[in-house]
XYZ file of C-alpha atoms in Angstrom:
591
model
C 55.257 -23.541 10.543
C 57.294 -23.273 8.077
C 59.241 -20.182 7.345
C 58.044 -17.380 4.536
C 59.983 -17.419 1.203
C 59.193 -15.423 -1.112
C 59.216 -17.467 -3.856
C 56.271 -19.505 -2.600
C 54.180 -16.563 -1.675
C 51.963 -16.508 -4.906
C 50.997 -19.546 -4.528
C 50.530 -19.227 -0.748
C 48.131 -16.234 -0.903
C 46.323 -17.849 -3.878
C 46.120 -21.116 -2.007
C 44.421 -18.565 1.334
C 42.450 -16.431 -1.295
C 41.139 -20.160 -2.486
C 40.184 -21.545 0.600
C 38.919 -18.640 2.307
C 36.201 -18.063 -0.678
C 35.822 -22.209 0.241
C 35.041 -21.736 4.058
C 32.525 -18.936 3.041
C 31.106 -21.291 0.531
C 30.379 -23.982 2.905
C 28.628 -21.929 4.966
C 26.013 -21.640 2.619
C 23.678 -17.922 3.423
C 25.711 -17.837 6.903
C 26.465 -14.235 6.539
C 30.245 -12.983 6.862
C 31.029 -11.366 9.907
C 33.587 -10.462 12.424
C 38.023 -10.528 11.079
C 39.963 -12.425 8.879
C 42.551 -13.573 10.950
C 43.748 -15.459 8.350
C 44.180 -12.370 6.132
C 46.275 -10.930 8.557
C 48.247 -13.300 9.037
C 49.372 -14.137 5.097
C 50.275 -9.999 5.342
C 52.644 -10.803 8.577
C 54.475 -13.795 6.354
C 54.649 -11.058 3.430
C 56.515 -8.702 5.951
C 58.505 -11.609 7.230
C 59.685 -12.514 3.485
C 60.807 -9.094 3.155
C 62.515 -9.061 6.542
C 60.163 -6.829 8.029
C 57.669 -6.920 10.995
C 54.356 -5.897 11.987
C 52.810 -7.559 14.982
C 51.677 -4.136 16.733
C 49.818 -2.699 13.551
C 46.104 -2.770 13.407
C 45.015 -4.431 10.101
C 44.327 -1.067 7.947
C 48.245 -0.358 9.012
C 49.517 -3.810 8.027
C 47.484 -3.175 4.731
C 49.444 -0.057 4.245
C 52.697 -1.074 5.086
C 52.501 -3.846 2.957
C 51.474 -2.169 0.119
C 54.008 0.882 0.148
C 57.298 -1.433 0.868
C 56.734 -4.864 -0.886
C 57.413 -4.163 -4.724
C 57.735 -7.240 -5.598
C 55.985 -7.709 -8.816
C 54.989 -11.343 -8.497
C 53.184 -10.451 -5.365
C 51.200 -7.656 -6.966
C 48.276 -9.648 -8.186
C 48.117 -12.448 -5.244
C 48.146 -9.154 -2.977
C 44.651 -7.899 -5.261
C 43.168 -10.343 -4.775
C 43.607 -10.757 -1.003
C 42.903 -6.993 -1.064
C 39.572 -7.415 -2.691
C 38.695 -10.550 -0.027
C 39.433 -7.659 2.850
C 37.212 -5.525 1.331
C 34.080 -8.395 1.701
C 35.087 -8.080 4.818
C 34.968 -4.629 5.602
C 32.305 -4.204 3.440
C 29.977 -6.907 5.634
C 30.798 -5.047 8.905
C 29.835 -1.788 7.039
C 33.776 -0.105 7.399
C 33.037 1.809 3.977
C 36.012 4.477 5.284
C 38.619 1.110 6.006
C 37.455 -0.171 2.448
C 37.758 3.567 1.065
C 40.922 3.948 2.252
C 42.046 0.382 1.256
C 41.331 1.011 -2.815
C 43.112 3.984 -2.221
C 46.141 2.099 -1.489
C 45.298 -0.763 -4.232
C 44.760 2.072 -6.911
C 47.649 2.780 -9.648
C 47.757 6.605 -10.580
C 46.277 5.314 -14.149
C 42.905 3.868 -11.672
C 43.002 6.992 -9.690
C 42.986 9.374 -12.995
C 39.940 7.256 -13.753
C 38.242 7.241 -11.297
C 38.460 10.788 -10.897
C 37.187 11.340 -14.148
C 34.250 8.979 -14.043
C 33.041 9.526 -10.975
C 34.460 12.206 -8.363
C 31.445 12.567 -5.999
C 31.556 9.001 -4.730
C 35.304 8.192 -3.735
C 34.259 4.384 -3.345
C 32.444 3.644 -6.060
C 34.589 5.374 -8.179
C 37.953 3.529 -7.246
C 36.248 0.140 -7.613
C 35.005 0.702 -10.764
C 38.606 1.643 -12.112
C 40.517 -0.943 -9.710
C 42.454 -3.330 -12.046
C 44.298 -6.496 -10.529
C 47.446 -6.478 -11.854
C 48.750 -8.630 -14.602
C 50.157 -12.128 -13.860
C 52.121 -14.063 -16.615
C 51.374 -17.776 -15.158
C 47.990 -16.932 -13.406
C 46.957 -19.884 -10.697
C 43.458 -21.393 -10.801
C 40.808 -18.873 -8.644
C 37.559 -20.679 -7.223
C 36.176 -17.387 -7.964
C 37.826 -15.014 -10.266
C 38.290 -11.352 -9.267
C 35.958 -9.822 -11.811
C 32.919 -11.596 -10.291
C 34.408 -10.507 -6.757
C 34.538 -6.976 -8.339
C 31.009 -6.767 -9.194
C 29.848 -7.793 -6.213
C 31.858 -5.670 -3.809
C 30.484 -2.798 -6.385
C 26.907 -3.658 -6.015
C 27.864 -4.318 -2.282
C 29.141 -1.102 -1.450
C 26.014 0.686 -3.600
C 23.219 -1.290 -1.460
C 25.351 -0.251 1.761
C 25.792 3.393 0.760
C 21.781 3.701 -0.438
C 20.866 2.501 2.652
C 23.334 4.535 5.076
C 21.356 7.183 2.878
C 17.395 5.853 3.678
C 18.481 5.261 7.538
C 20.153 9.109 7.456
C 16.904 11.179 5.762
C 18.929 11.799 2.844
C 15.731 10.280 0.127
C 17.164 11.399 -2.789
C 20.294 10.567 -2.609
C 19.486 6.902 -1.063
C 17.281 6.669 -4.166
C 19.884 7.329 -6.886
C 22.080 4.725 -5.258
C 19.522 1.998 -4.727
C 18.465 2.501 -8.368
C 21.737 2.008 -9.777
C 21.960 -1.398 -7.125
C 19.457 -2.558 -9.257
C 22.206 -2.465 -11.997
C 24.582 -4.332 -10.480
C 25.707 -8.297 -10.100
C 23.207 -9.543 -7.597
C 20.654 -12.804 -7.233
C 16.825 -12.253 -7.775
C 16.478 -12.194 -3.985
C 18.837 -9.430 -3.706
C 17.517 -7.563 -6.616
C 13.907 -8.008 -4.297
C 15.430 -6.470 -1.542
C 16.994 -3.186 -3.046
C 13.505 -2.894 -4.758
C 11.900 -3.004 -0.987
C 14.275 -0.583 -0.070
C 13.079 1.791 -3.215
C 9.556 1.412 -2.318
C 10.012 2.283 1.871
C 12.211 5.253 0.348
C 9.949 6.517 -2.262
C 7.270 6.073 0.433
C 8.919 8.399 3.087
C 9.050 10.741 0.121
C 5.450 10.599 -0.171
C 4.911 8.620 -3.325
C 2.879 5.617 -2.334
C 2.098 4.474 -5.977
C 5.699 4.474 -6.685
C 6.659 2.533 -4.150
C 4.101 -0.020 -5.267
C 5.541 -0.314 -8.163
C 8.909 -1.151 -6.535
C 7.017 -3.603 -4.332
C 5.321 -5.385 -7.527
C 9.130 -5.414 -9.109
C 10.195 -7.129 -6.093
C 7.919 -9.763 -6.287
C 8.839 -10.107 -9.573
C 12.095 -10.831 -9.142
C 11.440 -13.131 -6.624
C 7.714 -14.569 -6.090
C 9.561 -15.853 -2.744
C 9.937 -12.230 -1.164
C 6.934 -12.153 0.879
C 8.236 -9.779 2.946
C 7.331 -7.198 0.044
C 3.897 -8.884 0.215
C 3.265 -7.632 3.683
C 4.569 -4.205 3.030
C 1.669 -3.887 -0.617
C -0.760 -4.606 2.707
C 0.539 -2.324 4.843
C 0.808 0.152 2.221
C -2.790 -0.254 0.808
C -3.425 -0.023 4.697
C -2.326 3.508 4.566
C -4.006 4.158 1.641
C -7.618 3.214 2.840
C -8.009 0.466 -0.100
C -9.413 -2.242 2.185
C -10.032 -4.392 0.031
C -6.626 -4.678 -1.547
C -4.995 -4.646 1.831
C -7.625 -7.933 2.792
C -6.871 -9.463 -0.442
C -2.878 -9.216 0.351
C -3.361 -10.476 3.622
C -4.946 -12.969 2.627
C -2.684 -13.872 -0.791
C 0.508 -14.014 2.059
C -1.292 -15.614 4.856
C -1.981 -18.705 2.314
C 1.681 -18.827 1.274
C 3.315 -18.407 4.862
C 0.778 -21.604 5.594
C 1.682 -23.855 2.571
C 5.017 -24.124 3.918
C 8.637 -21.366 5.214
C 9.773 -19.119 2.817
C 12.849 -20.259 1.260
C 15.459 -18.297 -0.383
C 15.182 -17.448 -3.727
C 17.982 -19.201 -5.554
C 21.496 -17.402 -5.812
C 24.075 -18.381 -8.330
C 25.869 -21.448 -7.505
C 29.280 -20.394 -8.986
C 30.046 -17.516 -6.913
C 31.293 -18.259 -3.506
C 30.918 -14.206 -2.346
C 27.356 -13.022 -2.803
C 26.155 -9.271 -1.804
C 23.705 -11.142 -0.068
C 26.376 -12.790 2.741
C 27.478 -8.976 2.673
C 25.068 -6.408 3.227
C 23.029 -7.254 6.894
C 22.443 -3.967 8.932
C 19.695 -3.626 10.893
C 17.451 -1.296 8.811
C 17.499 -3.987 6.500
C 16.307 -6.667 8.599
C 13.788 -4.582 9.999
C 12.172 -4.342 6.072
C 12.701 -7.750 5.506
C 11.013 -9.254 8.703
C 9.348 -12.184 8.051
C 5.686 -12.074 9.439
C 4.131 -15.166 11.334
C 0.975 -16.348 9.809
C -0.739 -15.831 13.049
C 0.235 -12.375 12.882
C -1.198 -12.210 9.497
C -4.221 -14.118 10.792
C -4.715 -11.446 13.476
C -4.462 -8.561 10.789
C -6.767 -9.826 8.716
C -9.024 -9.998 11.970
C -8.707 -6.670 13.011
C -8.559 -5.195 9.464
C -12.448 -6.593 9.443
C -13.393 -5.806 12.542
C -12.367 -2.030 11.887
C -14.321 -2.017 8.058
C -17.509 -3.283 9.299
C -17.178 -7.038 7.440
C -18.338 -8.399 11.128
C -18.764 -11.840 9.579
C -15.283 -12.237 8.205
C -13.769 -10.807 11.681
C -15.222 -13.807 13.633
C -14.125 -16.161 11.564
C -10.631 -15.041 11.906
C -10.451 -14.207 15.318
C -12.043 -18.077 15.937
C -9.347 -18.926 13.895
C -6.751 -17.027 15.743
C -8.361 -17.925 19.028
C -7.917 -21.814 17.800
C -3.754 -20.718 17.394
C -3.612 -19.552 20.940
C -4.934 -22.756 21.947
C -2.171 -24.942 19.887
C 0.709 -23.126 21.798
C 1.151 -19.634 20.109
C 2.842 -18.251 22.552
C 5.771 -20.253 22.391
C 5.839 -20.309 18.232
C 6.049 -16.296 17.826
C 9.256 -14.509 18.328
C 8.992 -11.152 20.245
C 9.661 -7.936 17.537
C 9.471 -4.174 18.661
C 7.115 -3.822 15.521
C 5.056 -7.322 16.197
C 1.647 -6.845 14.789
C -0.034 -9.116 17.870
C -1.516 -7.500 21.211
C -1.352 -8.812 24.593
C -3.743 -11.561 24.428
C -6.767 -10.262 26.692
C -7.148 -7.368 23.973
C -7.210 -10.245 21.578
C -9.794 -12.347 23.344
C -12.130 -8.661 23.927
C -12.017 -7.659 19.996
C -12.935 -11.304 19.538
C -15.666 -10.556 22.267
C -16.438 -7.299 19.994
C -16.924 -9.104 16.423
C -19.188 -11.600 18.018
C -21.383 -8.868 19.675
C -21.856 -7.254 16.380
C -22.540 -10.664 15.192
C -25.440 -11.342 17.043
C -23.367 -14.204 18.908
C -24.280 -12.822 22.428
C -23.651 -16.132 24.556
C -20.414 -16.629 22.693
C -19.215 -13.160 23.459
C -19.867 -13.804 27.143
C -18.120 -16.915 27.324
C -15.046 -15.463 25.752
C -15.632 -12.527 28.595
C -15.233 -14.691 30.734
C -12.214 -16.047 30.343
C -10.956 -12.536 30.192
C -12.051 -12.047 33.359
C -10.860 -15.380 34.852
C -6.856 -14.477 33.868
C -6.689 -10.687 35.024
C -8.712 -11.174 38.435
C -5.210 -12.718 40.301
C -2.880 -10.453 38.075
C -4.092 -6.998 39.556
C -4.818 -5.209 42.985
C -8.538 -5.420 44.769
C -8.130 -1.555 44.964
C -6.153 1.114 42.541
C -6.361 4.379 43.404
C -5.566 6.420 40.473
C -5.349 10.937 41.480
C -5.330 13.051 38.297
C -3.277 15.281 40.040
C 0.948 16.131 39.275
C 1.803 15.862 43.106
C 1.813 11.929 44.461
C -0.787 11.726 46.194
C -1.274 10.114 50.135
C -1.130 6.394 50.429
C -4.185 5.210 52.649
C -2.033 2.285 53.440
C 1.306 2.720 52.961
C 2.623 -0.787 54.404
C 0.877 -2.206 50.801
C 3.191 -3.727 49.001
C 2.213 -2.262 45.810
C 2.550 1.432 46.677
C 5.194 1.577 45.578
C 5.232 -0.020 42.083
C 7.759 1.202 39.481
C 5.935 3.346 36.513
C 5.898 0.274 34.339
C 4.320 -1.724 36.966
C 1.638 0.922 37.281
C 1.140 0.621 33.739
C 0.729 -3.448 33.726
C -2.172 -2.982 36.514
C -4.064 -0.129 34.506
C -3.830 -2.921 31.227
C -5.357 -5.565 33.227
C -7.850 -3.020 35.734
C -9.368 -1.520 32.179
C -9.238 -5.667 30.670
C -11.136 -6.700 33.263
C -13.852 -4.007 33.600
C -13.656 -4.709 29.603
C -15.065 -8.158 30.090
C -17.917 -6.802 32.265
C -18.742 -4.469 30.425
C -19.000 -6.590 27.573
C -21.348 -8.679 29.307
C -23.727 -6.368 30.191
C -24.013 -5.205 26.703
C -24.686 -9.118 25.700
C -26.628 -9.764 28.441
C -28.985 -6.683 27.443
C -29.124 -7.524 24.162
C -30.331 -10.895 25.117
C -33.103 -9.222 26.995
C -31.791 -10.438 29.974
C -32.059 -6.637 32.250
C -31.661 -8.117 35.629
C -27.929 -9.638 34.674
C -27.153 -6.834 32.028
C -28.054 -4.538 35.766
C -25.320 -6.736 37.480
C -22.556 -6.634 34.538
C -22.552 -3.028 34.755
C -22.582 -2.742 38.318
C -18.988 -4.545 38.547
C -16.915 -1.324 39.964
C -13.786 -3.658 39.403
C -11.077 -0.025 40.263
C -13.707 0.391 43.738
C -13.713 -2.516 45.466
C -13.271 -3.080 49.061
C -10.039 -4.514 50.038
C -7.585 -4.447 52.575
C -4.694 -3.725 49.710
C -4.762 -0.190 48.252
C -2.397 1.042 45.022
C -1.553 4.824 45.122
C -1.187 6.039 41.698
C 0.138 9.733 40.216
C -0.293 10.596 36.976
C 2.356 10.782 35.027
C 2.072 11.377 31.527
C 2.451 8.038 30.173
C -0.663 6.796 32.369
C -2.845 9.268 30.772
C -4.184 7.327 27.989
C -4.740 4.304 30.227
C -6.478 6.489 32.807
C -8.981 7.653 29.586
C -9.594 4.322 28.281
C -10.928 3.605 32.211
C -13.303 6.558 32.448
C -15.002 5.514 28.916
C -15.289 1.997 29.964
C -16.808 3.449 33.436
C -18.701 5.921 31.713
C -19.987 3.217 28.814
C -21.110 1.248 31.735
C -22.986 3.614 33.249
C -24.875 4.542 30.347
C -25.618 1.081 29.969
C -26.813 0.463 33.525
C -28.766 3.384 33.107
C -30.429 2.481 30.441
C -31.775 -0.734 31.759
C -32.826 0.998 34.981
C -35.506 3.035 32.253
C -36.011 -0.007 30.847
C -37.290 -1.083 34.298
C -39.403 1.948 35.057
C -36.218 2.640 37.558
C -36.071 6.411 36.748
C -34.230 7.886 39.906
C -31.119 4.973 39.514
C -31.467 5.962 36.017
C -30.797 9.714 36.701
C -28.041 9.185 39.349
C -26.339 6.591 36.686
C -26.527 9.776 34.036
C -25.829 12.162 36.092
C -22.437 10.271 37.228
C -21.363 9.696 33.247
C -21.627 13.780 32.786
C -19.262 14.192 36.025
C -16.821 11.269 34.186
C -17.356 12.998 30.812
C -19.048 16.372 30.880
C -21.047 16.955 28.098
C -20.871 13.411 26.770
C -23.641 13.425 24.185
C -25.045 9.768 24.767
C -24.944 10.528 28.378
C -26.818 14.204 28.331
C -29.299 13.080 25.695
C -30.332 10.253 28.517
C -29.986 12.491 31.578
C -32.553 14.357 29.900
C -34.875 11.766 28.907
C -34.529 10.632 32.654
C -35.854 14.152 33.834
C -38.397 14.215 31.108
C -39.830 10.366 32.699
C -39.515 12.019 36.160
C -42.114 14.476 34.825
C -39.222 17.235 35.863
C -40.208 18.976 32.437
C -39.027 22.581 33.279
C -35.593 20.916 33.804
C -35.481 18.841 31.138
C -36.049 21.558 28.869
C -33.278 23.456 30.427
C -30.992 20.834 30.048
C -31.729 19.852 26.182
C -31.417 23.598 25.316
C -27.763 23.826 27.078
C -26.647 20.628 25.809
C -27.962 21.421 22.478
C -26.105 24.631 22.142
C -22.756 23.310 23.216
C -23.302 19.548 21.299
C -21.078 21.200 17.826
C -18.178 22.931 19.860
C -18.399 19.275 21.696
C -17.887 17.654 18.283
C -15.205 19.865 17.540
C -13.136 19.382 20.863
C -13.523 15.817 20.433
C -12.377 15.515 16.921
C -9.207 17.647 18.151
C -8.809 15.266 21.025
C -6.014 12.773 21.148
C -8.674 10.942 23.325
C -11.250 10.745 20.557
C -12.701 8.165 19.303
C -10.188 6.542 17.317
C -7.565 6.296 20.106
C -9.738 4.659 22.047
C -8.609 0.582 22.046
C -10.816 -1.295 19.384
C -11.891 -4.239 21.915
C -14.591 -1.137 22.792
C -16.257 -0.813 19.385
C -19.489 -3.072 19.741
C -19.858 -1.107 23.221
C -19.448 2.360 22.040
C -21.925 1.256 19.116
C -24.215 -0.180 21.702
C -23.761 3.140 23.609
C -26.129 5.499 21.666
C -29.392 6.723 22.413
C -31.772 5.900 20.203
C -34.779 8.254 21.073
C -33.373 11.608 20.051
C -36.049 12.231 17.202
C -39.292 11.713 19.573
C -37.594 13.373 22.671
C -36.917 16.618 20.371
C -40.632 16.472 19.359
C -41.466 16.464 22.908
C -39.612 18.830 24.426
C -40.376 21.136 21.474
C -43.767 20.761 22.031
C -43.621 21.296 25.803
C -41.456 24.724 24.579
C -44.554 25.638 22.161
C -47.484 24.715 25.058
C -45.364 26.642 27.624
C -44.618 30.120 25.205
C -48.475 30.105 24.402
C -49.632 29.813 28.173
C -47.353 32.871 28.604
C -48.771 34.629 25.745
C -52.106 34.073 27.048
């Protein structure tokens, strides 16, 4: 409360430089955000020593004012340094123009010469390179002396401008300037971070074995940084080396277990760290800290998808035990989350113990599927693959009207739940069991009677959930069909077929066993006919279905046991035959 003197202003501001740096201090890795209201307010009690005011100004004005009418040389150096404590500021909430525009102001013509000279395509780097606090005769004691301050706000203002840079496109650019981070005053974790910033660069640039070797560097700079851990694994991922990517996964699931990773240790005599500075989003995002059970789930998947069947149980048991212990409530939500809803979860687990030969268990596991979804969607969803909306049978429903996301939610659990039957009858006809495999497949879970009806148009962004439908419909019809030859049933058989090609016209698996249907029904001529079309149009099929963005690989990869179980295995002797017939038949017309 007392009023400003000059006099006592150098050791006022050094006293508010002091325990600003403290307050940050205390705060440990909090980072810096938001004003310095105390700044501003040591620049109003400058003004007020001088006899001048300047309540109204914004901060950037107060900062000018101040330093084009105080001359005062004692006040020269406390100013610095309170200059240099704005810029942390600044700097943390990403103002790089405010900061610019501040060193401008700090700058003697001698620093701006320099700078100039040194530097003249990157204004801010180049004026705090050159920036010199001004000489003191009696300097006071500093908790954290400016030079130190200097470095960082260099190294600071680098990381910020390299990754305005990555964030913009701009790859080369954002590379020079994270490379010369690397260079500056910064902790091992830091020094981790810019290196993960060099490798997603060098990656969008399409050098994948560089930015490995930024990821390696940033684990060795800080064996702590297993966020660079799960990037190697994503990056061997995109790569197709399986086996490094496992062996990653693996390596970072074991140390995310063992106990939270812990910051790598910064320098305890700094009080301003580019760490407590540099926070943007991008950042974050590369930086995210995986939960194990998301690294539990990749390394499930990851196996499931490479054929190591064995391996995939085991961690989708193990996964399946995490759900169980609360899950739910232990992983945070992220845009970029690595975890599916939980049903798909449960039906790749389903999957993997299918291919396993672990029939009963896949069933059970089914069937707690099919327990969850039955109350969450409608007895009846009519879905029209047609742009106009189509006419409600019951428009008093009360889900006829469902927004698009909605919609979406009842496709999900409509194709989970024919999921789980259909994964029974596959498990239940590999058990031998053809009378309950029949009864799997007959589920029509999107046709069944019900006094509620759900009108559906097809909007684009239903498409792919409308696809994933017909293949589950169309796998269990094939499968139903199947076990109706199996039963000497050849007419169900045929109608079963003959519905898959109307689903999926031309579907190989399908044809091949509409034709063997014919061929059992002794309707030779027909068969024949058949097998000759289908033959001729089977590689333009291929073809169209490799072009697809409904081919196999977008289809979800809960569906991969069933769409290996889906195949028909008599091609060679049905060929024979029917070439056979073809040879009889041209000889009786010869003859």
């Amino acid at each position: 409360g007392l009023p400003a003197a000059l006099p006592a202003l150098p050791l006022e501001l050094t006293v508010l430089y002091n325990s600003l740096l403290l307050t940050v201090g205390e705060e440990s890795d909090s980072v810096i955000e938001g004003e310095a209201e105390e700044i501003r307010q040591g620049l109003l009690r400058v003004l007020e020593a001088c006899g001048a005011s300047g309540q109204d100004l914004s901060t950037e004005e107060l900062w000018q004012k101040v330093l084009q009418e105080v001359k005062v040389e004692e006040l020269q150096a406390p100013l610095h340094r309170l200059g240099a404590l704005q810029a942390a500021w600044w700097l943390a909430a990403r103002r790089l123009d405010s900061t610019t525009s501040l060193f401008r102001l700090l700058s003697t013509a001698e620093d701006l010469e320099r700078a100039h000279c040194s530097e003249g395509k990157n204004e801010l780097l180049s004026l705090l390179k050159a920036w010199r606090v001004p000489a003191e005769e009696a300097p006071l004691p500093l908790v954290q002396s400016t030079e130190s301050l200097k470095e960082v706000l260099c190294t600071t203002a680098t990381f910020l401008q390299g990754l305005q840079e990555l964030e913009a496109g701009n790859f080369p650019t954002a590379l020079c300037l994270l490379q010369e981070a690397t260079r500056g005053f910064c902790s091992k974790r830091v020094l981790a971070q810019i290196h993960i910033c060099l490798s997603c660069c060098s990656q969008r640039m399409g050098k994948p074995q560089t930015a490995l070797q930024y990821l390696r560097r940033a684990i060795q700079a800080d064996f702590q940084c297993l966020s660079a851990l799960s990037h190697v694994a994503a990056l061997y991922h995109k790569l197709g080396k399986t086996d490094a990517e496992l062996q990653a996964l693996a390596l970072l699931y074991e140390a995310l277990e063992k106990k939270p990773p812990a910051a790598a240790s910064s320098s305890p005599y700094f009080l301003i760290r580019t760490e407590l500075l540099v926070h943007t989003p991008l950042l974050s995002s590369l930086l995210r800290h995986r939960h194990p059970s998301e690294v539990k789930y990749l390394l499930a998947q990851r196996c499931l998808q490479d054929g190591r069947v064995a391996d995939a149980v085991e961690h989708y048991l193990d996964f399946l035990t995490l759900l169980k212990e609360g899950l739910q409530q232990q992983v945070p939500l992220h845009s970029d989350s690595a975890l599916p809803r939980i049903p798909e979860v449960f039906l790749e687990a389903a999957s993997a113990l299918e291919l396993a030969g672990r029939h009963q268990d896949a069933i059970t596991v089914c069937k707690e599927v099919i327990r969850r979804t039955t109350k969450l969607i409608p007895r009846v969803l009519l879905v029209e693959e047609k742009p106009e909306q189509p006419e409600c049978p019951l428009p008093e429903a009360g889900l006829a009207g469902r927004l698009p996301s909605q919609k979406k939610e009842d496709l999900h659990c409509l194709a989970w739940r024919a999921a789980g039957y259909l994964h029974q009858g596959w498990a239940w006809a590999m058990l031998g069991e053809s009378k309950e495999a029949v009864m799997e497949f007959s589920r029509k879970v999107w046709k069944m009677p019900s006094q509620k009806s759900v009108c559906l148009s097809m909007p684009e962004d239903l498409l792919s959930e409308v696809k994933v439908l017909h293949k589950i419909r169309l796998l269990s019809l094939i499968g139903r069909g199947a076990q109706f030859l199996e039963q000497g049933k050849h007419k169900e058989a045929l109608l079963d077929f003959q519905h898959g090609l109307q689903i999926s016209p031309g579907d190989p698996v399908a044809a091949s066993y509409f034709v063997q249907a014919l061929w059992k029904l002794n309707r030779k001529q027909e068969a024949t006919a058949h097998w000759q079309k289908f033959s001729q149009s089977s590689t333009e099929k291929d073809e169209q279905q490799e072009r697809s963005p409904f081919s196999f690989r977008s289809f979800p990869l809960y569906l991969i046991s069933c769409l290996k179980w889906a195949t028909f295995p008599h091609s060679e002797s049905l060929t024979v035959s029917i070439q056979d017939y073809l040879g009889i038949t041209s000889q009786d017309s010869l003859s």
